[in-house]
mmCIF file of C-alpha atoms and ligand atoms in Angstrom:
data_model
loop_
_atom_site.group_PDB
_atom_site.id
_atom_site.type_symbol
_atom_site.label_atom_id
_atom_site.label_comp_id
_atom_site.label_asym_id
_atom_site.label_seq_id
_atom_site.Cartn_x
_atom_site.Cartn_y
_atom_site.Cartn_z
ATOM 1 C CA UNK A 1 0.000 0.000 0.000
ATOM 2 C CA UNK A 2 1.179 3.503 -0.729
ATOM 3 C CA UNK A 3 0.925 6.230 1.916
ATOM 4 C CA UNK A 4 -0.028 9.840 1.174
ATOM 5 C CA UNK A 5 3.588 10.915 1.563
ATOM 6 C CA UNK A 6 4.829 8.150 -0.692
ATOM 7 C CA UNK A 7 2.313 9.097 -3.368
ATOM 8 C CA UNK A 8 3.156 12.787 -3.100
ATOM 9 C CA UNK A 9 6.856 12.121 -3.385
ATOM 10 C CA UNK A 10 6.198 9.907 -6.416
ATOM 11 C CA UNK A 11 4.262 12.748 -8.020
ATOM 12 C CA UNK A 12 6.933 15.312 -7.313
ATOM 13 C CA UNK A 13 9.668 13.617 -9.305
ATOM 14 C CA UNK A 14 9.873 12.660 -12.956
ATOM 15 C CA UNK A 15 11.425 9.277 -12.276
ATOM 16 C CA UNK A 16 9.358 6.134 -12.130
ATOM 17 C CA UNK A 17 11.005 3.918 -9.516
ATOM 18 C CA UNK A 18 11.599 0.399 -10.743
ATOM 19 C CA UNK A 19 10.026 -1.136 -7.666
ATOM 20 C CA UNK A 20 6.776 0.780 -8.304
ATOM 21 C CA UNK A 21 6.476 -0.775 -11.742
ATOM 22 C CA UNK A 22 7.475 -4.196 -10.450
ATOM 23 C CA UNK A 23 4.875 -4.066 -7.690
ATOM 24 C CA UNK A 24 2.168 -2.900 -10.133
ATOM 25 C CA UNK A 25 3.024 -5.688 -12.546
ATOM 26 C CA UNK A 26 2.880 -8.238 -9.746
ATOM 27 C CA UNK A 27 -0.643 -7.096 -8.817
ATOM 28 C CA UNK A 28 -1.676 -7.012 -12.466
ATOM 29 C CA UNK A 29 -0.439 -10.526 -13.106
ATOM 30 C CA UNK A 30 -2.073 -11.843 -9.941
ATOM 31 C CA UNK A 31 -5.521 -10.499 -10.887
ATOM 32 C CA UNK A 32 -5.575 -10.524 -14.666
ATOM 33 C CA UNK A 33 -2.533 -12.361 -15.891
ATOM 34 C CA UNK A 34 -1.337 -11.036 -19.233
ATOM 35 C CA UNK A 35 -4.833 -10.514 -20.592
ATOM 36 C CA UNK A 36 -6.024 -7.337 -22.287
ATOM 37 C CA UNK A 37 -9.742 -6.810 -22.848
ATOM 38 C CA UNK A 38 -10.626 -5.336 -26.235
ATOM 39 C CA UNK A 39 -13.689 -3.113 -26.664
ATOM 40 C CA UNK A 40 -14.839 -1.718 -29.981
ATOM 41 C CA UNK A 41 -15.284 2.039 -29.596
ATOM 42 C CA UNK A 42 -17.787 3.785 -31.830
ATOM 43 C CA UNK A 43 -18.051 7.563 -31.669
ATOM 44 C CA UNK A 44 -21.607 8.153 -32.822
ATOM 45 C CA UNK A 45 -21.610 11.957 -32.850
ATOM 46 C CA UNK A 46 -19.355 14.960 -32.281
ATOM 47 C CA UNK A 47 -22.291 17.240 -31.567
ATOM 48 C CA UNK A 48 -21.969 18.612 -28.045
ATOM 49 C CA UNK A 49 -23.874 21.099 -25.935
ATOM 50 C CA UNK A 50 -20.864 21.726 -23.738
ATOM 51 C CA UNK A 51 -17.906 24.033 -24.023
ATOM 52 C CA UNK A 52 -15.109 22.351 -22.046
ATOM 53 C CA UNK A 53 -11.985 24.493 -22.386
ATOM 54 C CA UNK A 54 -9.703 21.548 -23.258
ATOM 55 C CA UNK A 55 -11.942 19.709 -25.704
ATOM 56 C CA UNK A 56 -11.926 20.095 -29.481
ATOM 57 C CA UNK A 57 -15.567 19.172 -29.984
ATOM 58 C CA UNK A 58 -16.731 21.999 -27.703
ATOM 59 C CA UNK A 59 -19.840 23.729 -29.048
ATOM 60 C CA UNK A 60 -17.918 26.970 -29.629
ATOM 61 C CA UNK A 61 -15.681 25.338 -32.232
ATOM 62 C CA UNK A 62 -17.293 26.574 -35.421
ATOM 63 C CA UNK A 63 -14.509 25.111 -37.574
ATOM 64 C CA UNK A 64 -15.675 21.574 -37.058
ATOM 65 C CA UNK A 65 -18.160 19.813 -39.246
ATOM 66 C CA UNK A 66 -20.644 18.020 -37.042
ATOM 67 C CA UNK A 67 -21.849 14.475 -37.712
ATOM 68 C CA UNK A 68 -24.349 12.008 -36.398
ATOM 69 C CA UNK A 69 -24.082 8.356 -37.407
ATOM 70 C CA UNK A 70 -27.293 6.641 -38.518
ATOM 71 C CA UNK A 71 -28.585 3.243 -37.530
ATOM 72 C CA UNK A 72 -27.742 1.638 -40.897
ATOM 73 C CA UNK A 73 -24.084 2.603 -40.577
ATOM 74 C CA UNK A 74 -24.064 1.434 -37.013
ATOM 75 C CA UNK A 75 -25.494 -1.935 -38.002
ATOM 76 C CA UNK A 76 -22.646 -2.380 -40.474
ATOM 77 C CA UNK A 77 -20.126 -1.570 -37.760
ATOM 78 C CA UNK A 78 -21.762 -4.026 -35.370
ATOM 79 C CA UNK A 79 -21.566 -6.724 -38.067
ATOM 80 C CA UNK A 80 -17.925 -5.954 -38.647
ATOM 81 C CA UNK A 81 -16.933 -6.122 -35.006
ATOM 82 C CA UNK A 82 -19.022 -9.235 -34.463
ATOM 83 C CA UNK A 83 -17.151 -10.916 -37.320
ATOM 84 C CA UNK A 84 -13.905 -9.930 -35.671
ATOM 85 C CA UNK A 85 -15.226 -11.735 -32.572
ATOM 86 C CA UNK A 86 -15.787 -8.699 -30.368
ATOM 87 C CA UNK A 87 -18.331 -9.162 -27.594
ATOM 88 C CA UNK A 88 -17.907 -5.759 -25.984
ATOM 89 C CA UNK A 89 -18.712 -2.399 -27.575
ATOM 90 C CA UNK A 90 -18.430 1.163 -26.292
ATOM 91 C CA UNK A 91 -20.623 3.940 -27.623
ATOM 92 C CA UNK A 92 -19.377 7.483 -27.161
ATOM 93 C CA UNK A 93 -20.589 10.922 -28.216
ATOM 94 C CA UNK A 94 -20.689 14.558 -27.254
ATOM 95 C CA UNK A 95 -23.286 15.494 -24.695
ATOM 96 C CA UNK A 96 -26.637 15.844 -26.413
ATOM 97 C CA UNK A 97 -29.831 16.360 -24.448
ATOM 98 C CA UNK A 98 -32.751 15.821 -26.797
ATOM 99 C CA UNK A 99 -35.662 13.479 -27.066
ATOM 100 C CA UNK A 100 -34.597 12.435 -30.538
ATOM 101 C CA UNK A 101 -31.115 11.543 -29.313
ATOM 102 C CA UNK A 102 -32.533 9.560 -26.402
ATOM 103 C CA UNK A 103 -34.810 7.604 -28.726
ATOM 104 C CA UNK A 104 -31.853 6.834 -30.960
ATOM 105 C CA UNK A 105 -29.786 5.676 -27.984
ATOM 106 C CA UNK A 106 -32.549 3.306 -26.956
ATOM 107 C CA UNK A 107 -32.597 1.854 -30.454
ATOM 108 C CA UNK A 108 -28.834 1.385 -30.414
ATOM 109 C CA UNK A 109 -28.804 -0.391 -27.070
ATOM 110 C CA UNK A 110 -31.752 -2.580 -28.058
ATOM 111 C CA UNK A 111 -30.074 -3.562 -31.319
ATOM 112 C CA UNK A 112 -26.683 -4.182 -29.722
ATOM 113 C CA UNK A 113 -28.207 -6.339 -27.002
ATOM 114 C CA UNK A 114 -31.008 -8.209 -28.725
ATOM 115 C CA UNK A 115 -29.331 -8.947 -32.029
ATOM 116 C CA UNK A 116 -25.676 -9.206 -31.057
ATOM 117 C CA UNK A 117 -25.724 -9.751 -27.304
ATOM 118 C CA UNK A 118 -22.851 -7.280 -26.930
ATOM 119 C CA UNK A 119 -21.840 -6.062 -23.518
ATOM 120 C CA UNK A 120 -22.440 -2.343 -23.861
ATOM 121 C CA UNK A 121 -20.444 0.530 -22.412
ATOM 122 C CA UNK A 122 -21.897 4.005 -22.821
ATOM 123 C CA UNK A 123 -19.996 7.287 -22.630
ATOM 124 C CA UNK A 124 -22.473 9.998 -23.473
ATOM 125 C CA UNK A 125 -21.994 12.622 -20.800
ATOM 126 C CA UNK A 126 -24.348 13.646 -18.013
ATOM 127 C CA UNK A 127 -27.677 12.317 -19.210
ATOM 128 C CA UNK A 128 -30.788 12.589 -17.019
ATOM 129 C CA UNK A 129 -31.470 9.768 -14.558
ATOM 130 C CA UNK A 130 -34.577 8.619 -16.418
ATOM 131 C CA UNK A 131 -32.754 7.911 -19.681
ATOM 132 C CA UNK A 132 -29.807 6.336 -17.868
ATOM 133 C CA UNK A 133 -32.288 3.980 -16.194
ATOM 134 C CA UNK A 134 -34.044 3.219 -19.485
ATOM 135 C CA UNK A 135 -30.758 2.392 -21.195
ATOM 136 C CA UNK A 136 -29.790 0.133 -18.309
ATOM 137 C CA UNK A 137 -33.067 -1.721 -18.458
ATOM 138 C CA UNK A 138 -32.550 -2.201 -22.192
ATOM 139 C CA UNK A 139 -29.253 -3.908 -21.450
ATOM 140 C CA UNK A 140 -26.436 -1.339 -21.177
ATOM 141 C CA UNK A 141 -24.220 -2.322 -18.264
ATOM 142 C CA UNK A 142 -21.234 0.015 -18.185
ATOM 143 C CA UNK A 143 -20.888 3.778 -18.212
ATOM 144 C CA UNK A 144 -17.768 5.816 -18.653
ATOM 145 C CA UNK A 145 -17.883 9.351 -17.279
ATOM 146 C CA UNK A 146 -14.645 10.982 -16.274
ATOM 147 C CA UNK A 147 -14.948 13.556 -13.511
ATOM 148 C CA UNK A 148 -12.092 15.275 -15.427
ATOM 149 C CA UNK A 149 -10.943 17.415 -12.446
ATOM 150 C CA UNK A 150 -11.417 16.371 -8.822
ATOM 151 C CA UNK A 151 -12.290 19.580 -6.977
ATOM 152 C CA UNK A 152 -14.903 22.263 -7.773
ATOM 153 C CA UNK A 153 -12.403 25.090 -7.545
ATOM 154 C CA UNK A 154 -10.202 23.540 -10.200
ATOM 155 C CA UNK A 155 -13.134 22.251 -12.233
ATOM 156 C CA UNK A 156 -14.163 25.811 -13.003
ATOM 157 C CA UNK A 157 -10.700 26.679 -14.278
ATOM 158 C CA UNK A 158 -11.540 24.495 -17.264
ATOM 159 C CA UNK A 159 -15.317 24.880 -17.501
ATOM 160 C CA UNK A 160 -17.878 27.635 -17.391
ATOM 161 C CA UNK A 161 -19.911 27.709 -14.210
ATOM 162 C CA UNK A 162 -23.487 27.283 -15.388
ATOM 163 C CA UNK A 163 -26.262 24.720 -15.644
ATOM 164 C CA UNK A 164 -24.499 22.802 -18.384
ATOM 165 C CA UNK A 165 -21.159 22.754 -16.623
ATOM 166 C CA UNK A 166 -21.714 21.797 -13.049
ATOM 167 C CA UNK A 167 -19.127 19.945 -11.001
ATOM 168 C CA UNK A 168 -21.880 18.929 -8.635
ATOM 169 C CA UNK A 169 -23.980 17.393 -11.386
ATOM 170 C CA UNK A 170 -21.032 15.480 -12.830
ATOM 171 C CA UNK A 171 -20.266 13.867 -9.476
ATOM 172 C CA UNK A 172 -23.953 13.319 -8.773
ATOM 173 C CA UNK A 173 -24.323 11.539 -12.108
ATOM 174 C CA UNK A 174 -21.507 9.169 -11.141
ATOM 175 C CA UNK A 175 -23.397 8.207 -7.989
ATOM 176 C CA UNK A 176 -26.658 7.889 -9.942
ATOM 177 C CA UNK A 177 -24.967 5.486 -12.349
ATOM 178 C CA UNK A 178 -23.761 3.362 -9.437
ATOM 179 C CA UNK A 179 -27.188 3.403 -7.877
ATOM 180 C CA UNK A 180 -28.802 2.221 -11.111
ATOM 181 C CA UNK A 181 -26.363 -0.665 -11.213
ATOM 182 C CA UNK A 182 -23.918 0.290 -13.939
ATOM 183 C CA UNK A 183 -20.293 -0.679 -13.748
ATOM 184 C CA UNK A 184 -18.896 2.828 -13.533
ATOM 185 C CA UNK A 185 -15.739 4.017 -15.211
ATOM 186 C CA UNK A 186 -14.226 7.346 -14.351
ATOM 187 C CA UNK A 187 -10.988 9.278 -14.404
ATOM 188 C CA UNK A 188 -9.373 12.593 -15.156
ATOM 189 C CA UNK A 189 -7.123 14.535 -17.482
ATOM 190 C CA UNK A 190 -3.418 14.293 -16.743
ATOM 191 C CA UNK A 191 -1.141 17.296 -17.125
ATOM 192 C CA UNK A 192 -3.583 20.154 -17.685
ATOM 193 C CA UNK A 193 -2.234 23.681 -17.372
ATOM 194 C CA UNK A 194 -2.130 24.770 -13.676
ATOM 195 C CA UNK A 195 -1.752 21.149 -12.559
ATOM 196 C CA UNK A 196 0.558 20.345 -9.684
ATOM 197 C CA UNK A 197 1.361 17.282 -7.530
ATOM 198 C CA UNK A 198 -1.047 18.287 -4.775
ATOM 199 C CA UNK A 199 -3.909 18.688 -7.245
ATOM 200 C CA UNK A 200 -3.028 15.375 -8.783
ATOM 201 C CA UNK A 201 -3.089 13.813 -5.346
ATOM 202 C CA UNK A 202 -6.680 15.057 -5.010
ATOM 203 C CA UNK A 203 -7.578 13.403 -8.328
ATOM 204 C CA UNK A 204 -6.157 10.154 -6.968
ATOM 205 C CA UNK A 205 -8.100 10.535 -3.706
ATOM 206 C CA UNK A 206 -11.359 10.988 -5.575
ATOM 207 C CA UNK A 207 -10.714 7.809 -7.557
ATOM 208 C CA UNK A 208 -10.082 6.006 -4.271
ATOM 209 C CA UNK A 209 -13.325 7.384 -2.893
ATOM 210 C CA UNK A 210 -15.409 6.464 -5.936
ATOM 211 C CA UNK A 211 -13.911 2.966 -6.250
ATOM 212 C CA UNK A 212 -14.763 2.712 -9.950
ATOM 213 C CA UNK A 213 -14.915 -0.549 -11.888
ATOM 214 C CA UNK A 214 -12.871 1.045 -14.599
ATOM 215 C CA UNK A 215 -10.309 3.820 -14.528
ATOM 216 C CA UNK A 216 -9.861 5.908 -17.645
ATOM 217 C CA UNK A 217 -7.242 8.595 -17.415
ATOM 218 C CA UNK A 218 -5.494 10.273 -20.303
ATOM 219 C CA UNK A 219 -2.893 12.946 -20.872
ATOM 220 C CA UNK A 220 -4.168 16.352 -21.879
ATOM 221 C CA UNK A 221 -3.290 17.095 -25.506
ATOM 222 C CA UNK A 222 -3.856 20.652 -26.747
ATOM 223 C CA UNK A 223 -6.384 21.314 -29.481
ATOM 224 C CA UNK A 224 -6.282 24.439 -31.588
ATOM 225 C CA UNK A 225 -9.904 25.511 -31.325
ATOM 226 C CA UNK A 226 -10.189 25.533 -27.569
ATOM 227 C CA UNK A 227 -9.940 28.145 -24.827
ATOM 228 C CA UNK A 228 -6.947 26.422 -23.243
ATOM 229 C CA UNK A 229 -5.004 26.575 -26.485
ATOM 230 C CA UNK A 230 -5.177 30.359 -26.356
ATOM 231 C CA UNK A 231 -3.667 30.278 -22.885
ATOM 232 C CA UNK A 232 -0.819 28.081 -24.083
ATOM 233 C CA UNK A 233 -0.228 30.513 -26.946
ATOM 234 C CA UNK A 234 0.064 33.264 -24.362
ATOM 235 C CA UNK A 235 2.834 31.333 -22.638
ATOM 236 C CA UNK A 236 1.129 29.242 -19.941
ATOM 237 C CA UNK A 237 3.352 26.202 -19.500
ATOM 238 C CA UNK A 238 2.451 22.530 -19.319
ATOM 239 C CA UNK A 239 4.579 19.404 -18.873
ATOM 240 C CA UNK A 240 6.246 18.336 -22.095
ATOM 241 C CA UNK A 241 4.766 15.432 -24.044
ATOM 242 C CA UNK A 242 7.164 12.785 -22.839
ATOM 243 C CA UNK A 243 6.684 13.790 -19.213
ATOM 244 C CA UNK A 244 2.916 13.733 -19.607
ATOM 245 C CA UNK A 245 3.172 10.257 -21.094
ATOM 246 C CA UNK A 246 5.291 8.892 -18.277
ATOM 247 C CA UNK A 247 3.233 10.645 -15.617
ATOM 248 C CA UNK A 248 0.211 8.788 -16.980
ATOM 249 C CA UNK A 249 2.111 5.483 -16.902
ATOM 250 C CA UNK A 250 3.148 6.201 -13.318
ATOM 251 C CA UNK A 251 -0.470 6.918 -12.383
ATOM 252 C CA UNK A 252 -1.619 3.634 -13.919
ATOM 253 C CA UNK A 253 0.908 1.822 -11.717
ATOM 254 C CA UNK A 254 -0.214 3.769 -8.639
ATOM 255 C CA UNK A 255 -3.854 2.877 -9.300
ATOM 256 C CA UNK A 256 -3.063 -0.783 -9.922
ATOM 257 C CA UNK A 257 -1.319 -0.921 -6.547
ATOM 258 C CA UNK A 258 -3.896 1.167 -4.671
ATOM 259 C CA UNK A 259 -7.139 -0.303 -6.015
ATOM 260 C CA UNK A 260 -5.913 -3.614 -7.441
ATOM 261 C CA UNK A 261 -9.120 -4.913 -9.039
ATOM 262 C CA UNK A 262 -10.656 -2.351 -11.456
ATOM 263 C CA UNK A 263 -10.137 -2.410 -15.166
ATOM 264 C CA UNK A 264 -7.715 0.286 -16.307
ATOM 265 C CA UNK A 265 -7.652 1.493 -19.884
ATOM 266 C CA UNK A 266 -4.652 2.298 -22.039
ATOM 267 C CA UNK A 267 -6.319 5.414 -23.458
ATOM 268 C CA UNK A 268 -6.045 6.634 -27.025
ATOM 269 C CA UNK A 269 -4.556 9.900 -25.742
ATOM 270 C CA UNK A 270 -1.850 7.960 -23.902
ATOM 271 C CA UNK A 271 -1.079 5.979 -27.043
ATOM 272 C CA UNK A 272 -1.137 9.159 -29.142
ATOM 273 C CA UNK A 273 1.622 10.723 -27.029
ATOM 274 C CA UNK A 274 3.590 7.515 -26.485
ATOM 275 C CA UNK A 275 3.849 6.660 -30.162
ATOM 276 C CA UNK A 276 5.522 10.011 -30.797
ATOM 277 C CA UNK A 277 8.549 8.573 -29.016
ATOM 278 C CA UNK A 278 8.285 4.790 -29.087
ATOM 279 C CA UNK A 279 6.953 2.035 -31.370
ATOM 280 C CA UNK A 280 3.384 1.025 -30.555
ATOM 281 C CA UNK A 281 4.304 -2.293 -28.969
ATOM 282 C CA UNK A 282 6.659 -0.556 -26.569
ATOM 283 C CA UNK A 283 3.976 1.959 -25.620
ATOM 284 C CA UNK A 284 1.532 -0.877 -24.997
ATOM 285 C CA UNK A 285 4.128 -2.781 -23.040
ATOM 286 C CA UNK A 286 4.675 0.251 -20.756
ATOM 287 C CA UNK A 287 0.935 0.647 -20.203
ATOM 288 C CA UNK A 288 0.048 -3.027 -19.733
ATOM 289 C CA UNK A 289 2.977 -3.744 -17.433
ATOM 290 C CA UNK A 290 2.075 -0.749 -15.307
ATOM 291 C CA UNK A 291 -1.370 -2.302 -14.928
ATOM 292 C CA UNK A 292 -3.617 -1.285 -17.824
ATOM 293 C CA UNK A 293 -5.789 -4.186 -19.018
ATOM 294 C CA UNK A 294 -8.288 -2.618 -21.429
ATOM 295 C CA UNK A 295 -7.860 -1.131 -24.882
ATOM 296 C CA UNK A 296 -10.453 0.370 -27.183
ATOM 297 C CA UNK A 297 -9.769 0.278 -30.928
ATOM 298 C CA UNK A 298 -11.903 2.828 -32.744
ATOM 299 C CA UNK A 299 -14.464 1.625 -35.276
ATOM 300 C CA UNK A 300 -15.989 4.987 -36.147
ATOM 301 C CA UNK A 301 -16.058 5.241 -39.978
ATOM 302 C CA UNK A 302 -12.916 7.001 -41.203
ATOM 303 C CA UNK A 303 -14.603 10.212 -42.371
ATOM 304 C CA UNK A 304 -16.339 10.731 -39.055
ATOM 305 C CA UNK A 305 -13.323 9.524 -37.103
ATOM 306 C CA UNK A 306 -11.379 12.574 -38.251
ATOM 307 C CA UNK A 307 -14.208 14.801 -37.053
ATOM 308 C CA UNK A 308 -14.187 13.356 -33.553
ATOM 309 C CA UNK A 309 -11.330 15.726 -32.950
ATOM 310 C CA UNK A 310 -10.960 15.927 -29.180
ATOM 311 C CA UNK A 311 -7.291 16.882 -29.604
ATOM 312 C CA UNK A 312 -4.553 17.231 -32.238
ATOM 313 C CA UNK A 313 -3.162 14.268 -34.208
ATOM 314 C CA UNK A 314 -5.285 11.671 -32.471
ATOM 315 C CA UNK A 315 -3.788 8.223 -32.938
ATOM 316 C CA UNK A 316 -5.477 6.189 -35.614
ATOM 317 C CA UNK A 317 -6.321 3.360 -33.275
ATOM 318 C CA UNK A 318 -7.189 0.541 -35.612
ATOM 319 C CA UNK A 319 -8.054 -2.981 -34.585
ATOM 320 C CA UNK A 320 -5.240 -4.765 -36.443
ATOM 321 C CA UNK A 321 -2.558 -2.448 -35.129
ATOM 322 C CA UNK A 322 -3.727 -2.834 -31.547
ATOM 323 C CA UNK A 323 -4.184 -6.582 -31.871
ATOM 324 C CA UNK A 324 -0.704 -7.144 -33.309
ATOM 325 C CA UNK A 325 0.789 -4.537 -30.990
ATOM 326 C CA UNK A 326 -0.653 -6.313 -27.955
ATOM 327 C CA UNK A 327 0.798 -9.652 -29.078
ATOM 328 C CA UNK A 328 4.151 -8.057 -29.841
ATOM 329 C CA UNK A 329 4.095 -6.487 -26.391
ATOM 330 C CA UNK A 330 3.771 -10.080 -25.078
ATOM 331 C CA UNK A 331 0.205 -9.676 -23.847
ATOM 332 C CA UNK A 332 -2.935 -11.576 -24.837
ATOM 333 C CA UNK A 333 -5.868 -9.881 -26.607
ATOM 334 C CA UNK A 334 -9.279 -10.967 -25.269
ATOM 335 C CA UNK A 335 -12.279 -10.312 -27.502
ATOM 336 C CA UNK A 336 -14.602 -13.212 -26.875
ATOM 337 C CA UNK A 337 -15.276 -12.431 -23.250
ATOM 338 C CA UNK A 338 -17.076 -9.414 -21.827
ATOM 339 C CA UNK A 339 -14.069 -8.516 -19.731
ATOM 340 C CA UNK A 340 -15.665 -7.730 -16.395
ATOM 341 C CA UNK A 341 -13.263 -6.314 -13.841
ATOM 342 C CA UNK A 342 -12.399 -8.394 -10.780
ATOM 343 C CA UNK A 343 -14.043 -5.647 -8.671
ATOM 344 C CA UNK A 344 -17.355 -6.578 -10.307
ATOM 345 C CA UNK A 345 -17.030 -10.261 -9.411
ATOM 346 C CA UNK A 346 -16.054 -9.471 -5.844
ATOM 347 C CA UNK A 347 -19.124 -7.218 -5.449
ATOM 348 C CA UNK A 348 -21.562 -9.660 -6.950
ATOM 349 C CA UNK A 349 -20.449 -13.050 -5.731
ATOM 350 C CA UNK A 350 -19.487 -12.366 -2.145
HETATM 351 N N1 LIG B 1 -19.320 13.593 -23.787
HETATM 352 C C1 LIG B 1 -18.742 12.500 -23.077
HETATM 353 C C2 LIG B 1 -17.495 11.980 -23.746
HETATM 354 C C3 LIG B 1 -16.393 12.953 -23.760
HETATM 355 S S1 LIG B 1 -15.025 12.632 -24.813
HETATM 356 C C4 LIG B 1 -18.495 12.905 -21.645
HETATM 357 O O1 LIG B 1 -18.792 14.037 -21.283
HETATM 358 O O2 LIG B 1 -18.063 12.091 -20.867
HETATM 359 C C5 LIG B 1 -14.066 11.542 -23.829
HETATM 360 C C6 LIG B 1 -12.931 12.148 -23.035
HETATM 361 O O3 LIG B 1 -11.988 12.803 -23.858
HETATM 362 C C7 LIG B 1 -13.309 13.224 -22.041
HETATM 363 O O4 LIG B 1 -13.853 12.674 -20.877
HETATM 364 C C8 LIG B 1 -12.002 13.953 -21.814
HETATM 365 O O5 LIG B 1 -11.363 13.542 -20.614
HETATM 366 C C9 LIG B 1 -11.147 13.558 -23.023
HETATM 367 N N2 LIG B 1 -10.621 14.746 -23.719
HETATM 368 C C10 LIG B 1 -11.287 15.818 -24.142
HETATM 369 N N3 LIG B 1 -10.448 16.747 -24.635
HETATM 370 C C11 LIG B 1 -9.211 16.244 -24.528
HETATM 371 C C12 LIG B 1 -7.900 16.729 -24.837
HETATM 372 N N4 LIG B 1 -7.721 17.930 -25.371
HETATM 373 N N5 LIG B 1 -6.849 15.935 -24.563
HETATM 374 C C13 LIG B 1 -7.017 14.717 -24.041
HETATM 375 N N6 LIG B 1 -8.217 14.204 -23.718
HETATM 376 C C14 LIG B 1 -9.302 14.963 -23.937
#
């Protein structure tokens, strides 16, 4: 177990002690061997009602063509991933609050469950409780909602303070999801401007408090048409790319040691930064050895994929590359199982 002081001192230096990685790998191997759960990620729309200062699909970005994938296209994608032997899909989009959107989501979940029996992860922002309940009863079982920033004071450095951007509502939604029965995934952005070790410690504490079934953290990567980009242009400093990459790796190891049993994702943002310096298999090897055990190749059609522009030069995370990369990194891709985290089994079969 790591004490507060140990964690803080880990966060204050750039080094990753060898024994931290060794310990994390020991825990990883004990609970999930060398397995890596694959989930097919489909980004159904880049339309968003929010204006997060770090995010490229923020509603104020007028340079971005907006898209919304239709059911026919989605069916084709489901067929494709089914043929590749996927059993787990993740559906992500900007935050859209509209009846039409909700009806579409219900159709998607119904199709994915009744026709393909996929295990479904949703990542659609802070939807109202009623629709979250409906989607659960139609068969969705996992929900990914990062809290992004752990304390209200810092949250409003990167968000407006209004009805659509409420720290309170984001946290409340996480508890609602748990209450409904979803396996909840959450996490935060690593290396935002104005970050420091003490803030990061608070992010870690909130993860410990929420005890999620899945942890999804990712390094912040600037995007041109965002408020934060303007700040960077004016000279506000952030950690360099390599340091952000390794800080994320270090955090994965810390979480594997602290919480042991949740799934932890090797995020696309992490892979985007890592592959600027290392071959993919090395990046995956860093992440998986530190304790990551989930990866989400993107199956959004290529035209739309480019428009899901959360940040610059997003890694083209294709199935084949990730599959081969995982094998080359000496880990084992798992597609034919849902990939529940150990935390889920412990909760349900005690
Ligand atoms: N609308 C959904 C999905 C958001 S996109 C929601 O609100 O949860 C998924 C994640 O991308 C976000 O949670 C955020 O942490 C991450 N993201 C956004 N902008 C980013 C950036 N510039 N760099 C790295 N990650 C970013």
